[in-house]
Short mmCIF file of C-alpha atoms in Angstrom, two decimals:
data_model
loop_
_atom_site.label_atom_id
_atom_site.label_comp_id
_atom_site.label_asym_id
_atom_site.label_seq_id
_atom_site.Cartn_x
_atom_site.Cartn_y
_atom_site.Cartn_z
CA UNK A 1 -3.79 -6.94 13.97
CA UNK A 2 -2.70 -7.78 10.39
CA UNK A 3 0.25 -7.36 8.49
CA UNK A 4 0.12 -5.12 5.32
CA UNK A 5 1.91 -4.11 3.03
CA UNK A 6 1.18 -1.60 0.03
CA UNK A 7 2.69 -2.07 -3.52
CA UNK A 8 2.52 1.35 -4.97
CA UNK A 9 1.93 4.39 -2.60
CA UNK A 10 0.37 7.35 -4.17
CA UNK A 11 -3.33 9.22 -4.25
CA UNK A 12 -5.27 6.02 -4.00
CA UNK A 13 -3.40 4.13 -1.36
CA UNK A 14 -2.53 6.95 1.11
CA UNK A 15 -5.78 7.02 2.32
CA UNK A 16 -6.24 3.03 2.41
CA UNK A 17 -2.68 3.33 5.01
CA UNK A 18 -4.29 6.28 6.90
CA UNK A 19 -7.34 4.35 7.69
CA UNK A 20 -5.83 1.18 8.09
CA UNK A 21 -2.99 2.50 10.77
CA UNK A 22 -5.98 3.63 12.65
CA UNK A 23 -7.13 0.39 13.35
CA UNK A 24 -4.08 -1.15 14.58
CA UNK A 25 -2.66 -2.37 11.86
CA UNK A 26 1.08 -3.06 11.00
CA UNK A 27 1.65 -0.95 8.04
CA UNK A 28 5.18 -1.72 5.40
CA UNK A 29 4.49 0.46 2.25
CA UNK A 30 6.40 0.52 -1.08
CA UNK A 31 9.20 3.22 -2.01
CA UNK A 32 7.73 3.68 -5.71
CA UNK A 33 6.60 7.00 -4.64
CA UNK A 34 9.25 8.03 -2.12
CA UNK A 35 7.43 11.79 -1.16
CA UNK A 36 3.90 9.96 -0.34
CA UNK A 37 5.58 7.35 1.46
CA UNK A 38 7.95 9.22 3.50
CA UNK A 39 5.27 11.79 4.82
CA UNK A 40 3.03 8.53 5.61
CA UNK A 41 6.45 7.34 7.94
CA UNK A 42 6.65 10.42 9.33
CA UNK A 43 2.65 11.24 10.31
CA UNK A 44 2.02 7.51 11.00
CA UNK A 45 5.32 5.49 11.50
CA UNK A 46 4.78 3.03 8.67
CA UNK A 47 7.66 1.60 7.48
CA UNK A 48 9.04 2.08 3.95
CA UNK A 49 10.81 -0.31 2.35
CA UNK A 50 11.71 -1.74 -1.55
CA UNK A 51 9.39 -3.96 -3.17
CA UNK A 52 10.00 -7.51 -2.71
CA UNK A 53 10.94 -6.41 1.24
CA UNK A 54 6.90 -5.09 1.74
CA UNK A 55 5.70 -8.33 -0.22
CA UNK A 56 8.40 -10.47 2.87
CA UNK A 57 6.89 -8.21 5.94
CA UNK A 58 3.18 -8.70 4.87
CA UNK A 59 0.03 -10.85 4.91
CA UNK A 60 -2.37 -8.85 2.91
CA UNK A 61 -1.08 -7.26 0.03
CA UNK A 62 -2.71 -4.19 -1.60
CA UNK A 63 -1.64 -3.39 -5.33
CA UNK A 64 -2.05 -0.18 -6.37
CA UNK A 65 0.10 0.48 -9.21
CA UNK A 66 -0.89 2.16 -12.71
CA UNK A 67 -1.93 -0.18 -14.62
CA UNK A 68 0.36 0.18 -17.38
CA UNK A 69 3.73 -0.52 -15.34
CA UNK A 70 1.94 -3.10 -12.81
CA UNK A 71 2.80 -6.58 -15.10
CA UNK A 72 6.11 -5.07 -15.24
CA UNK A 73 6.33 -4.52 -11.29
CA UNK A 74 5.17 -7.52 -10.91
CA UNK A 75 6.83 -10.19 -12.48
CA UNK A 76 10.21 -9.22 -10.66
CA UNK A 77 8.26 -10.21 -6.71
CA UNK A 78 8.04 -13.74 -5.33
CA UNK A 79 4.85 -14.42 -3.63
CA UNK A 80 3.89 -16.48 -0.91
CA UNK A 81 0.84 -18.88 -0.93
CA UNK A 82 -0.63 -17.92 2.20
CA UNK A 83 -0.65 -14.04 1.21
CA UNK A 84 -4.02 -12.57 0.44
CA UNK A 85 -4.00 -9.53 -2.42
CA UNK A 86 -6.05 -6.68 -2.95
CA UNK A 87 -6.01 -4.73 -6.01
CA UNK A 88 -7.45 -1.60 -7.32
CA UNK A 89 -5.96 -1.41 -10.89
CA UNK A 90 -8.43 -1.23 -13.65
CA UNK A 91 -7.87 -3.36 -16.31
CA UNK A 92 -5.81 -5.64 -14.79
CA UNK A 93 -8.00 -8.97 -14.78
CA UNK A 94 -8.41 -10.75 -11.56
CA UNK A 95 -6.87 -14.27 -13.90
CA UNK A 96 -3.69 -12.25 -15.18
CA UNK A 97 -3.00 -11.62 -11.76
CA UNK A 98 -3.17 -15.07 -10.29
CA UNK A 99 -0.20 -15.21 -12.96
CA UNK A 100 1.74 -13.11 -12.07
CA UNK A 101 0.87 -13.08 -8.31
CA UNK A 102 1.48 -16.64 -7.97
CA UNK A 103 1.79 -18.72 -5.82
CA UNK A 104 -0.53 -16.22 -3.93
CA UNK A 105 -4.08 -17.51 -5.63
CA UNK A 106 -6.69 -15.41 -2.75
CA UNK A 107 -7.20 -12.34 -5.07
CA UNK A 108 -9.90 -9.60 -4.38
CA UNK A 109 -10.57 -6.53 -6.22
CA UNK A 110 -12.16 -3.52 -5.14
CA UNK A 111 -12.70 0.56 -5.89
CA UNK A 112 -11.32 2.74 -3.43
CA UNK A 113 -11.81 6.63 -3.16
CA UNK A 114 -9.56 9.03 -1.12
CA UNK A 115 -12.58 9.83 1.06
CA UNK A 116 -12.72 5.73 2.39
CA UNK A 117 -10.45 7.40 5.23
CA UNK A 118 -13.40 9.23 6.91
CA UNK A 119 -15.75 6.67 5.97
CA UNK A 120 -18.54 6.23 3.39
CA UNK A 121 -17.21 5.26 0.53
CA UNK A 122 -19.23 2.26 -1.22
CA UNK A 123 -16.56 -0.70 -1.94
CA UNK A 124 -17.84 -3.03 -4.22
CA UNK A 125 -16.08 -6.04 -4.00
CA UNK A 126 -14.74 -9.14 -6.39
CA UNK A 127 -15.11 -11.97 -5.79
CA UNK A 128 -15.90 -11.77 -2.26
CA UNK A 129 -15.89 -9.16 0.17
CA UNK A 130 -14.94 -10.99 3.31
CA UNK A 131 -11.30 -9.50 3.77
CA UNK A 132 -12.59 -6.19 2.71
CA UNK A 133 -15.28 -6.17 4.90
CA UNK A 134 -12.97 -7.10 7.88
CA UNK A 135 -10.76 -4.43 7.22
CA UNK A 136 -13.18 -1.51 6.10
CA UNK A 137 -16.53 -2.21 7.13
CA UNK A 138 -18.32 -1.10 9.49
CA UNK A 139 -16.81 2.88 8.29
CA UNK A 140 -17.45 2.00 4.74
CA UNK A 141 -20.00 0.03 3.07
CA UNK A 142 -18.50 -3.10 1.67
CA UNK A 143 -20.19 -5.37 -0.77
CA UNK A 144 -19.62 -8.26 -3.37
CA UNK A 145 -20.79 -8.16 -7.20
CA UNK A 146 -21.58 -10.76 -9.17
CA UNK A 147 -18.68 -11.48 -11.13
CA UNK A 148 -15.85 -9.53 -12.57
CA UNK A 149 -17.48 -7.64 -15.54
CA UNK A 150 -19.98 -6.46 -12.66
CA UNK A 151 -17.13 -4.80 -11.16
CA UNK A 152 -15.94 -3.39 -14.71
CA UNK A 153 -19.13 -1.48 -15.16
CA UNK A 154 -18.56 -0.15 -11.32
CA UNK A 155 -15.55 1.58 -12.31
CA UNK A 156 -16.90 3.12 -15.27
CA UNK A 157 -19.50 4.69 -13.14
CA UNK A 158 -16.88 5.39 -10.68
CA UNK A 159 -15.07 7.11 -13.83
CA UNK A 160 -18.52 9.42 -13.91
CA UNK A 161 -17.46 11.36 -10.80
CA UNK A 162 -14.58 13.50 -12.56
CA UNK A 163 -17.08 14.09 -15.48
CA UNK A 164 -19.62 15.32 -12.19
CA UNK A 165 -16.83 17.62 -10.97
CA UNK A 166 -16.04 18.83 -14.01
CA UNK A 167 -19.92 20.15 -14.40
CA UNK A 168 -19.99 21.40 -10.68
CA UNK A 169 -16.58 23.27 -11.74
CA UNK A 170 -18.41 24.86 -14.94
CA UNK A 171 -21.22 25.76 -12.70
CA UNK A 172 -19.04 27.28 -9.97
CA UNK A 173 -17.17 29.12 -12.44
CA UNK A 174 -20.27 30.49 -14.22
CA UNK A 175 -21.28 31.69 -10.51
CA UNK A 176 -18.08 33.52 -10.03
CA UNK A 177 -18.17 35.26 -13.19
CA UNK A 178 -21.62 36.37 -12.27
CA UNK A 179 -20.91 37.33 -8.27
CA UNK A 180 -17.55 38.45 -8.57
CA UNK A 181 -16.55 35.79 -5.67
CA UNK A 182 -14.83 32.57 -6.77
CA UNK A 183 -14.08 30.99 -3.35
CA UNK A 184 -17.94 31.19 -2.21
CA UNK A 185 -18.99 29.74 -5.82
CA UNK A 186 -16.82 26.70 -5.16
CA UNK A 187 -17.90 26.73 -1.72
CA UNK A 188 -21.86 26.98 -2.40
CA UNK A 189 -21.30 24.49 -5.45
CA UNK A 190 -19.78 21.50 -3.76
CA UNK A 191 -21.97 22.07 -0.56
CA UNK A 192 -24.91 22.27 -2.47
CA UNK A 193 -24.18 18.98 -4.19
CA UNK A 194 -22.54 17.12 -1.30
CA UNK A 195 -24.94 18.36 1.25
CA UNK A 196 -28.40 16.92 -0.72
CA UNK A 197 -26.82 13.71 -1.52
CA UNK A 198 -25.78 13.10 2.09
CA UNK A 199 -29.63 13.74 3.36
CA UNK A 200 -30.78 11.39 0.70
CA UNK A 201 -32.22 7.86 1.58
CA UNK A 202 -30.11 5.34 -0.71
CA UNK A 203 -32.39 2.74 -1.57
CA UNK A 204 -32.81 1.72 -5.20
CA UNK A 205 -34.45 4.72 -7.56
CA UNK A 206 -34.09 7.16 -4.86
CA UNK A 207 -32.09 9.56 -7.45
CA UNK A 208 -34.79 9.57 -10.14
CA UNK A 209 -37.40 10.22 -7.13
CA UNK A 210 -35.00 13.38 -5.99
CA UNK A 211 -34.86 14.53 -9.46
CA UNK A 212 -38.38 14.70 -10.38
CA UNK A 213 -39.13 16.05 -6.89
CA UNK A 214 -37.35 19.46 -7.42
CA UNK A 215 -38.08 19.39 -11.37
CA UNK A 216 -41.72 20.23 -11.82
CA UNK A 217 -43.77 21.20 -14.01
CA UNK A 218 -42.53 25.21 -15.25
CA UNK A 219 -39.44 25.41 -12.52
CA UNK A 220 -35.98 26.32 -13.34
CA UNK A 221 -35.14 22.34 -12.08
CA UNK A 222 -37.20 21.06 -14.67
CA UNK A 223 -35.69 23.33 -17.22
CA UNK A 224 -32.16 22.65 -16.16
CA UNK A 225 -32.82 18.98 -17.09
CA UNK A 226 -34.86 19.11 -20.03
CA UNK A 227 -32.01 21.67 -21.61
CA UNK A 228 -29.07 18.59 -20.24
CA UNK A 229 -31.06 15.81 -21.98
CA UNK A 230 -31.90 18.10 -25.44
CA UNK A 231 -27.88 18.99 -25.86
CA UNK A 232 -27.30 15.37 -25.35
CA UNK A 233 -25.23 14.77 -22.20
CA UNK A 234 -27.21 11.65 -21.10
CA UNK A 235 -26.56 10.02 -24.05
CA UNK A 236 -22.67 10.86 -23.93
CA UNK A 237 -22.83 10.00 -20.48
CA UNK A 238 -23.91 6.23 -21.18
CA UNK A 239 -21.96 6.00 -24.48
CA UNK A 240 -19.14 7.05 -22.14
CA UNK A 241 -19.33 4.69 -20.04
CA UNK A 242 -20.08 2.13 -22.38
CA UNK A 243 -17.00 2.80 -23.80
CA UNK A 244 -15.16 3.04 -20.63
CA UNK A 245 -16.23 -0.60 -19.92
CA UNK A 246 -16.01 -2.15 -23.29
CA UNK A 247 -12.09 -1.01 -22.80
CA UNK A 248 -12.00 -2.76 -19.31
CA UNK A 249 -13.74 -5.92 -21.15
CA UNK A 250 -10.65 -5.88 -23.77
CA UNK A 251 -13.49 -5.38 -26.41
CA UNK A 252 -12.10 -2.24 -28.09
#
């Protein structure tokens, strides 16, 4: 069993706590968001506590503040040099947080999703995914990338799956206009999607192989795709992300 505490305890960390207090963990979370944390002392008996008092209580350290108060947050704890930290903030560079994190120097960051609690969820790790994989694996898929712009370019893609739910909502919508019955468009939109990416294999070009599988020559798949890629949503898809990673970089 480890000791862990939680700097910041909102959307992406209650899950994390969740998952973690299932495995036996001891679990001291942040007051920053009092309602989330609360409800997580209630439904799991972690305990809440200020700041500085999680960072005392814990060996592994997740930070999960927004990135534009974390340096602030920050700089006000002392660290210990034996602590390990995890962090999920975009843009916050793994060497500006030996800074400010320091003495603490054991640093690993990673991309959590909400669904990581029921297991799944692909963690890409940086540098190394050895305390991820101890605490997440074998539920969720943990593994290292090469280096920290590697990790960068995950999140952009990771920043893809609002832009994906945001289609899937037009789509449902569209549906419900047409059938008069919102709750089954949402419904037969999300299971359609979710349900033929879970019976995919996941090896390496297995989504290009789906997609020209159902879009043949003169179907409705086909046209779907040829009409996506004529209005240009590919290319603001990568220019999107490009984007979205040249702002991780620092390059815009």
């Amino acid at each position: 069993m480890s000791r862990i505490g939680f700097i910041g305890t909102g959307h992406i960390a209650a899950p994390m706590v969740r998952f973690l207090v299932g495995k036996g963990h001891h679990l001291t979370v942040s007051d920053r968001n009092a309602a989330v944390a609360h409800t997580l002392a209630q439904s799991h008996g972690v305990t809440v506590a200020p700041n500085q008092a999680v960072l005392d209580d814990s060996d592994v350290i997740f930070l999960c503040l927004r990135p534009l108060i974390a340096e602030a947050v920050l700089e006000t704890l002392v660290f210990r040099k034996d602590q390990q930290i995890v962090t999920v903030m975009a843009g916050v560079s793994l060497s500006r947080l030996r800074t400010l994190c320091a003495p603490a120097s054991k640093i690993v960051a990673t991309i959590p999703l909400g669904y990581l609690e029921q297991g799944g969820c692909p963690l890409p790790a940086c540098p190394d995914a050895q305390l991820l994989g101890a605490l997440f694996a074998p539920e969720n898929p943990v593994f290292a990338v090469t280096d920290e712009r590697a990790l960068n370019m995950h999140f952009a893609v990771c920043a893809m799956l609002p832009g994906v739910l945001d289609l899937m909502a037009t789509g449902a919508q569209w549906l419900a206009e047409e059938t008069g019955d919102a709750a089954q468009s949402d419904f037969y939109a999300a299971q359609l999607i979710g349900g033929y990416l879970s019976a995919m294999t996941k090896e390496a070009g297995a989504l290009a192989r789906e997609r020209d599988a159902l879009a043949t020559k003169g179907t409705i798949s086909l046209q779907m795709t040829q009409s996506l890629r004529a209005a240009g949503t590919h290319a603001a898809l990568r220019d999107t992300m490009a984007a979205i990673g040249n702002r991780l970089e620092g390059t815009t």
